Short mmCIF file of C-alpha atoms in Angstrom, two decimals:
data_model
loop_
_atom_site.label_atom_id
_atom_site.label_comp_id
_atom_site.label_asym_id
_atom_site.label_seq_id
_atom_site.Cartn_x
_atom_site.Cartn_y
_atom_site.Cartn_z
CA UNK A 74 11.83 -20.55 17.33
CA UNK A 75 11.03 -16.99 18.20
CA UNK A 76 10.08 -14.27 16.31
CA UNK A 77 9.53 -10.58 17.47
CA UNK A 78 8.16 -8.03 14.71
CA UNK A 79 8.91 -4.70 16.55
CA UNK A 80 5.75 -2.34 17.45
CA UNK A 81 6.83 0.85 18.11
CA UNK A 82 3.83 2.57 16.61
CA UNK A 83 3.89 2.02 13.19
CA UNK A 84 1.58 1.10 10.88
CA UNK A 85 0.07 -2.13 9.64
CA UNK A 86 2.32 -4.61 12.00
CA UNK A 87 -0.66 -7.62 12.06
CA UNK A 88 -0.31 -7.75 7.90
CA UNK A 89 3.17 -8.53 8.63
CA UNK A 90 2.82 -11.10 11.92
CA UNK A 91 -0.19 -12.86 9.66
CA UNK A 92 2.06 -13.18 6.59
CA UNK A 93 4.84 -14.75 8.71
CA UNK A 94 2.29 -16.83 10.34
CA UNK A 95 1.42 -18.14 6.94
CA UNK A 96 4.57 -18.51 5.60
CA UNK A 97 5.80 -20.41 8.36
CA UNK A 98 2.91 -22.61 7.76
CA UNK A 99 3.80 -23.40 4.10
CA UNK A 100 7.32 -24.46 5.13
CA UNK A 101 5.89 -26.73 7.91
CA UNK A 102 7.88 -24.63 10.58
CA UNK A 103 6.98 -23.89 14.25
CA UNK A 104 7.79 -20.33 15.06
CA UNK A 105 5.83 -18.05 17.28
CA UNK A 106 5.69 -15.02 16.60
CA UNK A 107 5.01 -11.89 18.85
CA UNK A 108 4.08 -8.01 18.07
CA UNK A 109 6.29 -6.54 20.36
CA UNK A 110 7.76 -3.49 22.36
CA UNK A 111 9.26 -5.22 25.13
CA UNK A 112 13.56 -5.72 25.05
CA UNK A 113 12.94 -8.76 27.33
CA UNK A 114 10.60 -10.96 24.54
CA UNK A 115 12.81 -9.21 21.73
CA UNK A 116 16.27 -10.23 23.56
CA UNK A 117 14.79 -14.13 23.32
CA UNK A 118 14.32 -14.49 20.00
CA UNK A 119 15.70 -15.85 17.33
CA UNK A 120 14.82 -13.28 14.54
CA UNK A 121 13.39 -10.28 14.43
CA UNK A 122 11.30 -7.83 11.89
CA UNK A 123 11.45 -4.44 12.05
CA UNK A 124 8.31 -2.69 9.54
CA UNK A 125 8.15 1.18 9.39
CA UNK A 126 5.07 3.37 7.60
CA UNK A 127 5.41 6.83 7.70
CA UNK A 128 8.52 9.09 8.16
CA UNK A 129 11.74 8.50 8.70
CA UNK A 130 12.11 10.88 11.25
CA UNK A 131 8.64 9.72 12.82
CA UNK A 132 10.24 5.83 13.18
CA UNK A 133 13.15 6.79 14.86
CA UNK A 134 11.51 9.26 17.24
CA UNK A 135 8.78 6.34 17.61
CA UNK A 136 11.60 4.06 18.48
CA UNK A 137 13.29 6.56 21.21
CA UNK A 138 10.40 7.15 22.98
CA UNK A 139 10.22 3.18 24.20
CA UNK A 140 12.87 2.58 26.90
CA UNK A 141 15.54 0.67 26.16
CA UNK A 142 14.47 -0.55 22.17
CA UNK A 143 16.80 1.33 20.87
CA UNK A 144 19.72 0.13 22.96
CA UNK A 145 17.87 -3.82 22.45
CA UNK A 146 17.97 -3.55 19.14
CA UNK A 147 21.75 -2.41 18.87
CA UNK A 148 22.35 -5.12 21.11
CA UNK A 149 20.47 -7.85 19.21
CA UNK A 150 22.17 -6.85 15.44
CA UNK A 151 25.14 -5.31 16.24
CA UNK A 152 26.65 -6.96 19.06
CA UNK A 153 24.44 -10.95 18.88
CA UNK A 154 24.47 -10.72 14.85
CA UNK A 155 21.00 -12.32 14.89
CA UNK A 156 19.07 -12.09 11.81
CA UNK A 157 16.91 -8.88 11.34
CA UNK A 158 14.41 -8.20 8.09
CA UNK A 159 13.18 -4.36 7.47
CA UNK A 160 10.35 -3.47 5.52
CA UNK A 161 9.91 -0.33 3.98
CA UNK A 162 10.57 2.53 6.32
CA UNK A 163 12.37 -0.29 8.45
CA UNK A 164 14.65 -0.94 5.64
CA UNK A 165 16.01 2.80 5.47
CA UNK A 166 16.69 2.93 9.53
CA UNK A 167 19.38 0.97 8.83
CA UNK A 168 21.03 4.14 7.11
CA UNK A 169 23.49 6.60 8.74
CA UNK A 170 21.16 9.26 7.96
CA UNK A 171 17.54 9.99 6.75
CA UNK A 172 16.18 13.58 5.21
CA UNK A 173 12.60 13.24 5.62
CA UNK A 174 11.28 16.60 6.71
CA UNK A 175 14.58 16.84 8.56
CA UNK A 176 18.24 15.52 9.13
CA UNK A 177 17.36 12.46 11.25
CA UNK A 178 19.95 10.11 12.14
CA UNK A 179 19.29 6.51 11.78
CA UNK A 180 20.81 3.34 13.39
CA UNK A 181 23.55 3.29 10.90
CA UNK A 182 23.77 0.02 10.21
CA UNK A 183 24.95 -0.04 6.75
CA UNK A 184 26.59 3.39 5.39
CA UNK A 185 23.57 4.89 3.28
CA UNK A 186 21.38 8.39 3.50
CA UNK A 187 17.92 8.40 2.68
CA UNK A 188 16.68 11.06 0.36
CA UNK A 189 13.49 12.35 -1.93
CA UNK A 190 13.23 9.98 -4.86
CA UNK A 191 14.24 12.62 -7.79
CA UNK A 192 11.14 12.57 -9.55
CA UNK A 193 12.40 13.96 -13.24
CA UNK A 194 10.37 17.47 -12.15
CA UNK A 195 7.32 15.63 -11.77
CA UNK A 196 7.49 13.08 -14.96
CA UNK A 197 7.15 10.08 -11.97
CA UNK A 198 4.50 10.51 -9.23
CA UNK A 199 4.96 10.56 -5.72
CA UNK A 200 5.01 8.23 -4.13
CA UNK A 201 6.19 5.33 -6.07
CA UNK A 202 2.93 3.30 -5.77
CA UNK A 203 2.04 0.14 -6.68
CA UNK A 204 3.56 -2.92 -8.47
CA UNK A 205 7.31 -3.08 -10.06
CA UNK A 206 9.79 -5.32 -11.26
CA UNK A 207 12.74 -6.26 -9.38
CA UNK A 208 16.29 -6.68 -10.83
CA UNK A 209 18.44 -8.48 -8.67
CA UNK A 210 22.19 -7.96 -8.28
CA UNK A 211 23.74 -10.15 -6.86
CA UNK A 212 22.42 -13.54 -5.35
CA UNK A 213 20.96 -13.70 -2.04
CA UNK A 214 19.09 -16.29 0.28
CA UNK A 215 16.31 -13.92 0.77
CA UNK A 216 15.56 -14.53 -3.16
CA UNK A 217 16.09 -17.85 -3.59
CA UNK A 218 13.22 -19.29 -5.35
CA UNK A 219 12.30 -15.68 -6.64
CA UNK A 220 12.29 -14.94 -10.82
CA UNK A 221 14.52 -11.71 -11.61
CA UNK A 222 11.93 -9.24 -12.75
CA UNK A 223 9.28 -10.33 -10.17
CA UNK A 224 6.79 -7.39 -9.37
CA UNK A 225 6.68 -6.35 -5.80
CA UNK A 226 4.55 -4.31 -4.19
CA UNK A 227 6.13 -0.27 -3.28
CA UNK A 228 4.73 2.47 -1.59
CA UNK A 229 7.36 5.36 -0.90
CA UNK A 230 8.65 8.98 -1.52
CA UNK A 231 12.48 8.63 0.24
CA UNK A 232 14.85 5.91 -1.22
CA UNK A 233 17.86 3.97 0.43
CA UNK A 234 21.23 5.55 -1.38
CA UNK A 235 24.53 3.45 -0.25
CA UNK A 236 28.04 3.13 -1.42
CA UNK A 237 28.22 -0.11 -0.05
CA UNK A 238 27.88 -1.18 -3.45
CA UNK A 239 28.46 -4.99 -1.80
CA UNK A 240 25.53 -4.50 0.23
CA UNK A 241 22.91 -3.98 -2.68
CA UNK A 242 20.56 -7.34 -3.63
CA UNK A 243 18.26 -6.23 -5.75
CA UNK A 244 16.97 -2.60 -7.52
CA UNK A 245 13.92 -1.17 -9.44
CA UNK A 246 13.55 1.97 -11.84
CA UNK A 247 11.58 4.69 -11.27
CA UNK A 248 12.76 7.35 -13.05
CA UNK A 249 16.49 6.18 -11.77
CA UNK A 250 17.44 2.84 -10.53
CA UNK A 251 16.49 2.74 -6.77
CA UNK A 252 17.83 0.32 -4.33
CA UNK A 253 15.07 -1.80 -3.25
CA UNK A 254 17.32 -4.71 -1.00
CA UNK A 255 20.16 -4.91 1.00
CA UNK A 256 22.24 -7.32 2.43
CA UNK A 257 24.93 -7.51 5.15
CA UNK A 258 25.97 -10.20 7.56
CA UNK A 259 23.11 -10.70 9.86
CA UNK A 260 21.01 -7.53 8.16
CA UNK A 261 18.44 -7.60 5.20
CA UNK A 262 15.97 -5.55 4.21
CA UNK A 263 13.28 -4.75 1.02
CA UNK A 264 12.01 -1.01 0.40
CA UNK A 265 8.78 -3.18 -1.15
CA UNK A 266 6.58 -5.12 1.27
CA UNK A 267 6.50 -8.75 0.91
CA UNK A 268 3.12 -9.20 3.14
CA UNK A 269 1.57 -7.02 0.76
CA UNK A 270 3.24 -9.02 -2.42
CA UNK A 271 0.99 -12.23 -2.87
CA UNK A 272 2.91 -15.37 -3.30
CA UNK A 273 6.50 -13.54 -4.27
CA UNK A 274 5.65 -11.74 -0.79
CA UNK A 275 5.43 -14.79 1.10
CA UNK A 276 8.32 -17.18 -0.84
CA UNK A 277 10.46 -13.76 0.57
CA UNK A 278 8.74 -14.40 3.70
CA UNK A 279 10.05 -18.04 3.93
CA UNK A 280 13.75 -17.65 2.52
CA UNK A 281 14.22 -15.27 5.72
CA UNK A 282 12.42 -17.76 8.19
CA UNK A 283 14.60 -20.88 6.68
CA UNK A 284 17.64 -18.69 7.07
CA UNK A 285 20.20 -19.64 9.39
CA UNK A 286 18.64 -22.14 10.57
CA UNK B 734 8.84 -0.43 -14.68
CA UNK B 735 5.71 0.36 -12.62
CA UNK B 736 2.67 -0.90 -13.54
CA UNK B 737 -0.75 0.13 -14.13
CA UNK B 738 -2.94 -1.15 -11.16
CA UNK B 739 -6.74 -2.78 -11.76
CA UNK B 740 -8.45 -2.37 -8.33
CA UNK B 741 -11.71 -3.96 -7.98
CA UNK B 742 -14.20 -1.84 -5.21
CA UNK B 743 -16.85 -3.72 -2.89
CA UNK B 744 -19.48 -2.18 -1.39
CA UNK B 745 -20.04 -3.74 2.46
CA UNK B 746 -22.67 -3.19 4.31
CA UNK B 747 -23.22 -4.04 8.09
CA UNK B 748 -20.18 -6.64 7.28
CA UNK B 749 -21.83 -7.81 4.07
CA UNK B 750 -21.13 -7.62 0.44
CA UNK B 751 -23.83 -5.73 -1.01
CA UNK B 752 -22.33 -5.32 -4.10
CA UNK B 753 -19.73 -7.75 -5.23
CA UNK B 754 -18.84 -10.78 -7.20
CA UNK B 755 -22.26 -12.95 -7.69
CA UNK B 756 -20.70 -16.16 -8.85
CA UNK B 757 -23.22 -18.93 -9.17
CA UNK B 758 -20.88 -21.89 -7.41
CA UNK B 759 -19.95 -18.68 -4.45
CA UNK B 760 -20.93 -20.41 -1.34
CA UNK B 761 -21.99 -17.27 0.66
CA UNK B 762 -21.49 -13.96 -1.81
CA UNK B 763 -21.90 -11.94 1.08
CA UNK B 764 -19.17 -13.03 2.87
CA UNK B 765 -16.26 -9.89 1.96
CA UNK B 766 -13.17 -12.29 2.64
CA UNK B 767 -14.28 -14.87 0.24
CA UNK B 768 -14.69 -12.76 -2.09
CA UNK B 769 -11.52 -10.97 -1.04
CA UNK B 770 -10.47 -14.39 -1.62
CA UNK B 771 -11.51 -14.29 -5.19
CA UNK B 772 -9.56 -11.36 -6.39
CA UNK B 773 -6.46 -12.04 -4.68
CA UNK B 774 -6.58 -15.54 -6.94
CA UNK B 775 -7.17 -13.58 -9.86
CA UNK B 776 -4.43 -11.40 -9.23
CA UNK B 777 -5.89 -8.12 -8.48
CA UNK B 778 -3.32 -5.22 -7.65
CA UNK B 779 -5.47 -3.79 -4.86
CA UNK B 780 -8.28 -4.19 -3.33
CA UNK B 781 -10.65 -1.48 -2.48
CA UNK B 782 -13.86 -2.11 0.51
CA UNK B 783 -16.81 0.52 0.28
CA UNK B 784 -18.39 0.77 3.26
CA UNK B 785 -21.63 2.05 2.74
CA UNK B 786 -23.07 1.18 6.17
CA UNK B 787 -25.54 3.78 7.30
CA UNK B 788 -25.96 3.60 11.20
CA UNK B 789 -22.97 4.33 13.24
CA UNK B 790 -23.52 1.91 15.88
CA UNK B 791 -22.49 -0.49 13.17
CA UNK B 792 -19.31 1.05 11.67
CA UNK B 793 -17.23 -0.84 13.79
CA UNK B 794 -17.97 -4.15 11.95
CA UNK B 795 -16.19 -2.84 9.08
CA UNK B 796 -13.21 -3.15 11.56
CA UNK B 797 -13.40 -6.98 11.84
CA UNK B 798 -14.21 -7.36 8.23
CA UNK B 799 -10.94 -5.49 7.61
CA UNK B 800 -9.06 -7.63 9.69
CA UNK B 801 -10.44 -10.90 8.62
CA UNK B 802 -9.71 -9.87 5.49
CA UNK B 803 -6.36 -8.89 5.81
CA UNK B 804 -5.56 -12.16 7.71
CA UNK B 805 -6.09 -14.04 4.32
CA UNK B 806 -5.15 -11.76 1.70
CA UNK B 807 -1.58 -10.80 1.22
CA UNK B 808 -2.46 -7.55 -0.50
CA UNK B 809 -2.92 -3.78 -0.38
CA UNK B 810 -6.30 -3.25 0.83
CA UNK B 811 -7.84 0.45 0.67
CA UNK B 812 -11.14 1.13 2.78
CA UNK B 813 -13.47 4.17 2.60
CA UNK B 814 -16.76 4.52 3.56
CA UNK B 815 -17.71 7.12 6.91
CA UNK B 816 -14.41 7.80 7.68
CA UNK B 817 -14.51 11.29 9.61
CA UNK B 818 -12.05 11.24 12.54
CA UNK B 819 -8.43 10.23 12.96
CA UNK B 820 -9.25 7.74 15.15
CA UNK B 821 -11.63 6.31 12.26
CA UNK B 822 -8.51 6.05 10.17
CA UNK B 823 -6.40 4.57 13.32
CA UNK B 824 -9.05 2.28 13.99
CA UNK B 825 -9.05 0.48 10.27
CA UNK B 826 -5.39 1.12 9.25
CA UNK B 827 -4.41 -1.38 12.93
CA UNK B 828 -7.76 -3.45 11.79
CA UNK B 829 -5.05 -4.25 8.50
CA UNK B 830 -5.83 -1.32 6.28
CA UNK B 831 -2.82 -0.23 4.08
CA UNK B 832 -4.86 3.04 3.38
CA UNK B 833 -7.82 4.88 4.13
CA UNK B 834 -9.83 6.77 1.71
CA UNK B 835 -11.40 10.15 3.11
CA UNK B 836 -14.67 11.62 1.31
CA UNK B 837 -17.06 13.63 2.67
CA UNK B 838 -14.74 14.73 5.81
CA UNK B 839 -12.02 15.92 3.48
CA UNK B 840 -14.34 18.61 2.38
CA UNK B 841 -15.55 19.59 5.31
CA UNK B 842 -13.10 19.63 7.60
CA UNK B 843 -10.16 21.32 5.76
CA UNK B 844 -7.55 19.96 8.67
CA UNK B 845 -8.16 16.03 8.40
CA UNK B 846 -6.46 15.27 5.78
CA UNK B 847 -3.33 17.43 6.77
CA UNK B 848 -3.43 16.06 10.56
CA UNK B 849 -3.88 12.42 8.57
CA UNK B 850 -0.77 12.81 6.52
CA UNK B 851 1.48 13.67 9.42
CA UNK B 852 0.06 11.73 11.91
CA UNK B 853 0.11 8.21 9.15
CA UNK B 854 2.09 9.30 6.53
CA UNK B 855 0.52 10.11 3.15
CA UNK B 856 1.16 6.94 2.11
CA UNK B 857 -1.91 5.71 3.34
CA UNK B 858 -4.31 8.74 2.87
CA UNK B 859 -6.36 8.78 -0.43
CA UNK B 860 -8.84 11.53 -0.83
CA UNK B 861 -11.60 10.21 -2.86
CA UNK B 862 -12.80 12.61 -4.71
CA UNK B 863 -16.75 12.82 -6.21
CA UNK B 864 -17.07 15.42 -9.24
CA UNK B 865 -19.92 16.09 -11.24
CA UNK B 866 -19.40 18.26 -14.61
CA UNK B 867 -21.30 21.94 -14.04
CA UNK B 868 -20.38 23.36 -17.24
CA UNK B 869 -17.70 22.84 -20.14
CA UNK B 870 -14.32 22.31 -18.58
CA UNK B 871 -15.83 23.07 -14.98
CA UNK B 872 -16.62 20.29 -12.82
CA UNK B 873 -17.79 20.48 -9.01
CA UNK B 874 -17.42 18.11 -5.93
CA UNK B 875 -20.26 16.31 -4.28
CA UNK B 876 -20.65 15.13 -0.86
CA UNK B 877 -22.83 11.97 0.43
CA UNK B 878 -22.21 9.61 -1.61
CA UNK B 879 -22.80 12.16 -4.52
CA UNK B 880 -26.48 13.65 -3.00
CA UNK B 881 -24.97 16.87 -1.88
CA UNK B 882 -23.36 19.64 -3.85
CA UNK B 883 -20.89 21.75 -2.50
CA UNK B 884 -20.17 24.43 -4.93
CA UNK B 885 -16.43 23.84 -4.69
CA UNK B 886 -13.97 23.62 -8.03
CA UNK B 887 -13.06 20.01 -8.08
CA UNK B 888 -9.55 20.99 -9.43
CA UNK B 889 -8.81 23.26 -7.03
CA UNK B 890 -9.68 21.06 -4.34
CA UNK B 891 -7.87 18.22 -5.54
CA UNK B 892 -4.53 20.79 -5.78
CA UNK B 893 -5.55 21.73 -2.46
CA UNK B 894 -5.42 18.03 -1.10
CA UNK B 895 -1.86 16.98 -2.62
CA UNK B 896 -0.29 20.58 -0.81
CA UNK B 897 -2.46 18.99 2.73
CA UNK B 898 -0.68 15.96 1.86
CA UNK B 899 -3.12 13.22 0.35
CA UNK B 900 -0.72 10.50 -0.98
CA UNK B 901 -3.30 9.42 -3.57
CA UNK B 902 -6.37 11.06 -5.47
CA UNK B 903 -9.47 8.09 -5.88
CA UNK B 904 -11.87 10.18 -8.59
CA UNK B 905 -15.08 9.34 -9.19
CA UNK B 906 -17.04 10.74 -11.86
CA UNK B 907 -20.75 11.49 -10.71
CA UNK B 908 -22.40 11.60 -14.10
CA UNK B 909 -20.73 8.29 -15.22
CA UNK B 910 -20.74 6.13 -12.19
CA UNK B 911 -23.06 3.17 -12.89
CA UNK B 912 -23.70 4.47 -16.47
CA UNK B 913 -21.28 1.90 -17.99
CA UNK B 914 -20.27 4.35 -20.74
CA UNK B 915 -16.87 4.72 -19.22
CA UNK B 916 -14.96 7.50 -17.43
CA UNK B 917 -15.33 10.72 -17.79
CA UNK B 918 -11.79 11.07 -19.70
CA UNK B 919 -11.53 14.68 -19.59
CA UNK B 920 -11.84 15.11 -15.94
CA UNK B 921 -9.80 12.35 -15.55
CA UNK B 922 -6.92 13.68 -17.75
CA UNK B 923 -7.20 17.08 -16.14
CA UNK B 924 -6.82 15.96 -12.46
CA UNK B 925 -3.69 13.38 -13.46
CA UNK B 926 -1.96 16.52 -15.26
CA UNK B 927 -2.29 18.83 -12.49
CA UNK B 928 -1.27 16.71 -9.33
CA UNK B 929 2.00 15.18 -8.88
CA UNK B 930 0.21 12.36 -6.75
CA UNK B 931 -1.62 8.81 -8.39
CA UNK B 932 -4.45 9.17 -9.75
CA UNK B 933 -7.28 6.31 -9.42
CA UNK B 934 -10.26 6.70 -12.44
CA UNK B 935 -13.40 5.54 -11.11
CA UNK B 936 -17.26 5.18 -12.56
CA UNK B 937 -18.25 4.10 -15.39
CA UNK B 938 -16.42 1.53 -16.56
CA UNK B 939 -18.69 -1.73 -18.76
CA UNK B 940 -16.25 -2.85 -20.67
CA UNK B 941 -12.33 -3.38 -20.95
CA UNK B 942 -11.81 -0.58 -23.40
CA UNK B 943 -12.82 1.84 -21.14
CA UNK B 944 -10.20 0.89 -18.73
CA UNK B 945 -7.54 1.06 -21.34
CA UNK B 946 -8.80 5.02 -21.98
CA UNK B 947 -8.81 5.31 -18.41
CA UNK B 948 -5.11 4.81 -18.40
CA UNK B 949 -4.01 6.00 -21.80
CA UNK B 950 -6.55 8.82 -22.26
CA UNK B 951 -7.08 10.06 -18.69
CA UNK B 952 -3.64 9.48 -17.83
CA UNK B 953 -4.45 7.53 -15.10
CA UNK B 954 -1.86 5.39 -12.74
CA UNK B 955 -4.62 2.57 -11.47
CA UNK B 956 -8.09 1.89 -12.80
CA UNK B 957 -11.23 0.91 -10.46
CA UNK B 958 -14.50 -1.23 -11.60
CA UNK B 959 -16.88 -3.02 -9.66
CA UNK B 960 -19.60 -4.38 -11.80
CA UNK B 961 -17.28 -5.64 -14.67
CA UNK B 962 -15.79 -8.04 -12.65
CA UNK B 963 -19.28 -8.80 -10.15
CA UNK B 964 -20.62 -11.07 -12.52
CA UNK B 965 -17.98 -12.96 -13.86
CA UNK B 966 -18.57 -10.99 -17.24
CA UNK B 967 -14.25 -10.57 -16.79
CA UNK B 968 -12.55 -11.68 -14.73
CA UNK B 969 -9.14 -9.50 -13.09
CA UNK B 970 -7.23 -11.78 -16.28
CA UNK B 971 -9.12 -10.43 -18.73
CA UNK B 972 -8.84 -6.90 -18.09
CA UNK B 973 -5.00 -7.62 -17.62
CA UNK B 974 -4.83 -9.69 -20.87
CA UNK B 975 -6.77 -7.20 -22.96
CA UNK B 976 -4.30 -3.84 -21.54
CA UNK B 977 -1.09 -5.98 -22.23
CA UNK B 978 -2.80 -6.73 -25.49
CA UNK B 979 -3.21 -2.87 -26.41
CA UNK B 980 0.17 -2.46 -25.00
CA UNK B 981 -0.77 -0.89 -21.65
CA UNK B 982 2.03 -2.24 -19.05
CA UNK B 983 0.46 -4.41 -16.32
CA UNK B 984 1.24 -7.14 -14.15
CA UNK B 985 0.50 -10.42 -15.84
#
């Protein structure tokens, strides 16, 4: 099995490619698993992670600028249906719409905008750093072997906002209740990082390399 | 509900813990990813390296300490230490750092931390900030590693750095750190009312009270120690089971 976590600039891609590494491990699965740019490796695999650090608007442009991701990555969720995970910033380009800094359109995967966090005029800090508890909605593979109320570990100023009410796993509060993971078909995604969660991290890690299998 | 975060800080030095756990059954206590190792075990909610390495040609091991580091560890990890240009902060956030801590360089050159936050995101740019009390209610900011004054108002600089975009304020208290009578609470309290941003307390801390004031008296969203938890005197548990205790929310 193949697994491509998308580089396109972002961040801290090797925490995520060594946490898959070691949760494939604990699960006794072979999967190899590349940091990549390239349509042709992504096109060949099996599953796919897409991270994001930073702004929305910076991911997407980040994205653009590599000929033919954007088009690959359509192709692989939209079209294939093969499984894709997004973490953080890769979460929210799932949305319609994102308005960090400016109106930036996203791949529009599930119908959602991504706004400022309402901080209660300053009564919750920005960002939302650090480790909260999870309340999940609704059950999902991604969470199996995962105690409601697990802490997870967030760092962000823009939340996920959908009406796809059916598409919402799991939520935290901070200040309101923010959605923290969504489901649909083929697509899931956490606003926290599971590489950076410990062991929750990793049994997260796991449920999506098990799935569909 | 979001937690209060206990960060334990290691000082490394050409790749070497200089200042860490020192564990009689530790097989090599300089070794940072063992002891890495350690805290992640113990449940720590961050981690935070120091490096305190003096000649430039060997900065760069601090690079394959990160990444070793971050290879085993599943957690945030915050490094500081000579950071001056963005391709310092490039360099250790692909090494596996979630965020860099700026010090010296924030203060004296006023763009970094601006040309940081848009280039990474503010996520990952802490300003550590290194204030030593002038007069009642007046405190100013030091430079290396506390040695040189500046004659800037540590308030208004830290203002200054949440409007250039640091995502995080790490405060260290010059006339407490390695006094062990715990934080300075009133600068602490001060800073974490005037910035919209986390606040980390740091220096001073010797026992687990004074992280509980940290947080409820300096009003402060994480709380840093290092030689608390270097000699086993408490471990991460303790401090976690002595806030819950006093009713201080943390992860258990």
């Amino acid at each position: 099995m193949y697994i491509s976590v998308i580089d396109y600039g972002s961040g801290n891609l090797k925490s995520a490619a060594k946490a898959l590494e070691t949760a494939a491990n604990n699960i006794n699965l072979k999967f190899k698993i590349a940091v990549t740019s390239d349509p042709k490796i992504i096109k060949q695999s099996d599953k796919i992670v897409l991270p994001g650090q930073g702004s929305f608007r910076d991911c997407y442009f980040g994205i653009q600028k590599i000929t033919g991701l954007n088009e690959t990555l359509n192709e692989f969720v939209v079209e294939k249906k093969k499984p894709i995970l997004g973490i953080c910033v890769g979460m929210q380009l799932f949305a319609k719409t994102g308005y960090e800094s400016q109106e930036t359109k996203g791949f529009g995967w599930i119908d959602g905008t991504v706004r400022k966090i309402n901080n209660m005029n300053g009564k919750f800090k920005l960002p939302h750093m650090g480790w909260n508890e999870i309340e999940l909605s609704k059950d999902c593979f991604l969470f199996s072997n995962i105690k409601n109320k697990s802490h997870m570990y967030f760092i962000h100023s823009y939340e996920f906002m959908t009406k796809q009410k059916d598409c919402v796993v799991a939520k935290t509060n901070y200040g309101n209740s923010i959605t923290v993971s969504v489901e649909k078909e083929n697509i899931v995604g956490t606003q926290f990082h599971p590489e950076k969660s410990q062991k929750n991290g990793l049994i997260i890690l796991e449920n999506f390399l098990k799935w569909k299998m | 509900m979001l937690k209060n975060r206990i960060i334990p800080c290691l000082d490394v030095k050409n790749g070497r813990v200089v200042k860490g756990i020192n564990f009689v059954d530790l097989v090599d206590a300089g070794d940072p990813v063992e002891q890495a190792k350690i805290y992640d075990e113990q449940g720590a909610d961050e981690l935070c390296f120091l490096d305190i390495t003096a000649s430039n040609e060997n900065r760069n091991i601090i690079l394959d300490t990160v990444k070793k580091t971050a290879e085993k560890c599943f957690m945030p990890l915050t490094v500081g230490g000579g950071v001056r240009t963005l391709e310092d902060i490039r360099n250790l956030l692909l090494a596996g750092a979630d965020k860099v801590s700026i010090n010296t360089a924030a203060v004296n050159n006023k763009n970094l931390v601006k040309e940081s936050a848009e280039k990474f995101g503010s996520q990952c740019i802490v300003v550590a900030v290194d204030a030593k009390k002038v007069k009642e209610n007046k405190w100013e900011i030091f430079t290396h590693g506390g040695r040189k004054s500046t004659g800037i108002d540590a308030l208004k600089f830290v203002e200054k750095m949440e409007a250039m975009g640091a995502g995080e304020i790490l405060l260290t208290s010059m006339d407490r750190d390695g006094t062990k009578k715990g934080y300075d609470l009133d600068l602490t309290k001060k800073v974490s009312n005037l910035v919209n941003i986390p606040v980390i307390a740091s220096g001073g801390v010797g026992n687990l009270e004074h992280l509980r004031q940290g947080i409820k008296i300096g009003k402060a969203n994480a709380v840093l120690a290092a030689s608390i938890f270097h000699f086993g005197e408490f471990s991460i548990k303790d401090a976690k089971k002595y806030l819950d205790s006093k009713g201080i929310p943390v992860r258990l």
